[in-house]
C-alpha positions as a Markdown table, in Angstrom:
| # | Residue | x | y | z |
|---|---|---|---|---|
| 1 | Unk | 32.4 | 143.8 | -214.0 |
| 2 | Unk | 33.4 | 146.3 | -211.2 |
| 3 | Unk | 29.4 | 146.6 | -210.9 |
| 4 | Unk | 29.1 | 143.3 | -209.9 |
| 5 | Unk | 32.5 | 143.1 | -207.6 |
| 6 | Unk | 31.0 | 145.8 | -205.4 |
| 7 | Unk | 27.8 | 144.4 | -205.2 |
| 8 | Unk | 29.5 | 140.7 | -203.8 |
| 9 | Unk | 32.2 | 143.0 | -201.4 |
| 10 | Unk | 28.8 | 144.6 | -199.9 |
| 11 | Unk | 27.1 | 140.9 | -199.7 |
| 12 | Unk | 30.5 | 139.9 | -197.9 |
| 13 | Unk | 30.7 | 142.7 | -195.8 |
| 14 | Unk | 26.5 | 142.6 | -194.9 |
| 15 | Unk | 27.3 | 138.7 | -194.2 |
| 16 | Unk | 30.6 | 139.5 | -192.2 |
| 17 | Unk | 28.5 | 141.9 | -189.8 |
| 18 | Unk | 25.6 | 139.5 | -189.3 |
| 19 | Unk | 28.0 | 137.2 | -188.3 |
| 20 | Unk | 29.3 | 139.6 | -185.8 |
| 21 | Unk | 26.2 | 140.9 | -184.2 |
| 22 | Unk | 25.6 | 137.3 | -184.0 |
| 23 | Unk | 28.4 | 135.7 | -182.0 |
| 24 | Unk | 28.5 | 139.0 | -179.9 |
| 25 | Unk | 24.8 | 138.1 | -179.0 |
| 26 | Unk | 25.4 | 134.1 | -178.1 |
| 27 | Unk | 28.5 | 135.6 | -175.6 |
| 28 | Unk | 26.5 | 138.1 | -174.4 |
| 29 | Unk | 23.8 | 135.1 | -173.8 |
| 30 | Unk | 26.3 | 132.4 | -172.6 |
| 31 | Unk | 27.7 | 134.9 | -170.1 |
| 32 | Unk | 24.2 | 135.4 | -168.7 |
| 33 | Unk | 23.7 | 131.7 | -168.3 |
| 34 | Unk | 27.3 | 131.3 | -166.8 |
| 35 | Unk | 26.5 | 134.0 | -164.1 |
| 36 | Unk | 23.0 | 132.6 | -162.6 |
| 37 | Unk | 25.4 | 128.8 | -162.6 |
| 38 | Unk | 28.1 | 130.6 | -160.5 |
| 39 | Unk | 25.4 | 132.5 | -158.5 |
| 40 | Unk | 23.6 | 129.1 | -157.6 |
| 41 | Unk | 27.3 | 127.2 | -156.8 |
| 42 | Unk | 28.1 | 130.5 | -154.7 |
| 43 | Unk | 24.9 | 129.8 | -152.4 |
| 44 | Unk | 24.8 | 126.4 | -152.4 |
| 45 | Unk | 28.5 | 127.0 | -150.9 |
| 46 | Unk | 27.0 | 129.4 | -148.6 |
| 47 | Unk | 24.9 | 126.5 | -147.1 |
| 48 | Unk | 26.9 | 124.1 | -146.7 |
| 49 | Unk | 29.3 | 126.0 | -145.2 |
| 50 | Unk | 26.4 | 127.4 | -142.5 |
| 51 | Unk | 25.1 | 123.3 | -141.9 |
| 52 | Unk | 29.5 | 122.3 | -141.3 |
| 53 | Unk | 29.3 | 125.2 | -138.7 |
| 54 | Unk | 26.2 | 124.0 | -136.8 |
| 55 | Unk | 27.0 | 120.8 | -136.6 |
| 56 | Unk | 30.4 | 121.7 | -135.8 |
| 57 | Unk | 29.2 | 123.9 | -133.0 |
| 58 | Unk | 26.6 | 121.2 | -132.2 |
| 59 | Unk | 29.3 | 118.9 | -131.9 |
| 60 | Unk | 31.9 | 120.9 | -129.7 |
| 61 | Unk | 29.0 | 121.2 | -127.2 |
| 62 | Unk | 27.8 | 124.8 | -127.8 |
| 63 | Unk | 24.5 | 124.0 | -129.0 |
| 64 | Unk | 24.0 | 121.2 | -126.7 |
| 65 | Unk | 23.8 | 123.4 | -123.6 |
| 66 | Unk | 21.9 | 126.0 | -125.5 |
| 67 | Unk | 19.1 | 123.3 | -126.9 |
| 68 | Unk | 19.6 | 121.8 | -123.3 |
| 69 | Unk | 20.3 | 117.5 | -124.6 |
| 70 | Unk | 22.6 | 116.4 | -122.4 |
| 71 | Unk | 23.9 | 112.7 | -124.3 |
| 72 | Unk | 21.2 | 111.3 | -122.2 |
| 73 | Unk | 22.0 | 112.0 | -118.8 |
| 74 | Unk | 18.7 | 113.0 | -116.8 |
């Protein structure tokens, strides 16, 4: 009887640390996943951020003297 109680405690405890390496692997994954998302919202921020600047400085009249439009006048 005891024979067979250690023999099911060590298919528990084999079953208990697949389960572990297991989970720990699927975070480890998701995290990698969840890192190149933030990465790609992180520069898409980036860009829009530099296109609201242009156009804001395109706007206010600094880049039209530099690009030399003048809202028509000749």
């Amino acid at each position: 009887m005891e024979e067979k109680e250690k023999k099911l405690d060590e298919a528990q405890r084999h079953i208990v640390e697949d389960s572990s390496h297991l989970r720990a692997e699927a975070k480890h994954r998701k995290n990698e996943s969840t890192r190149k998302v933030n990465k790609l919202w992180l520069w898409l921020g980036v860009l829009i951020l530099i296109f609201i600047l242009l156009w804001w400085l395109y706007s206010i009249g600094t880049f039209e003297a530099v690009t030399g439009v003048d809202n028509g006048v000749v």
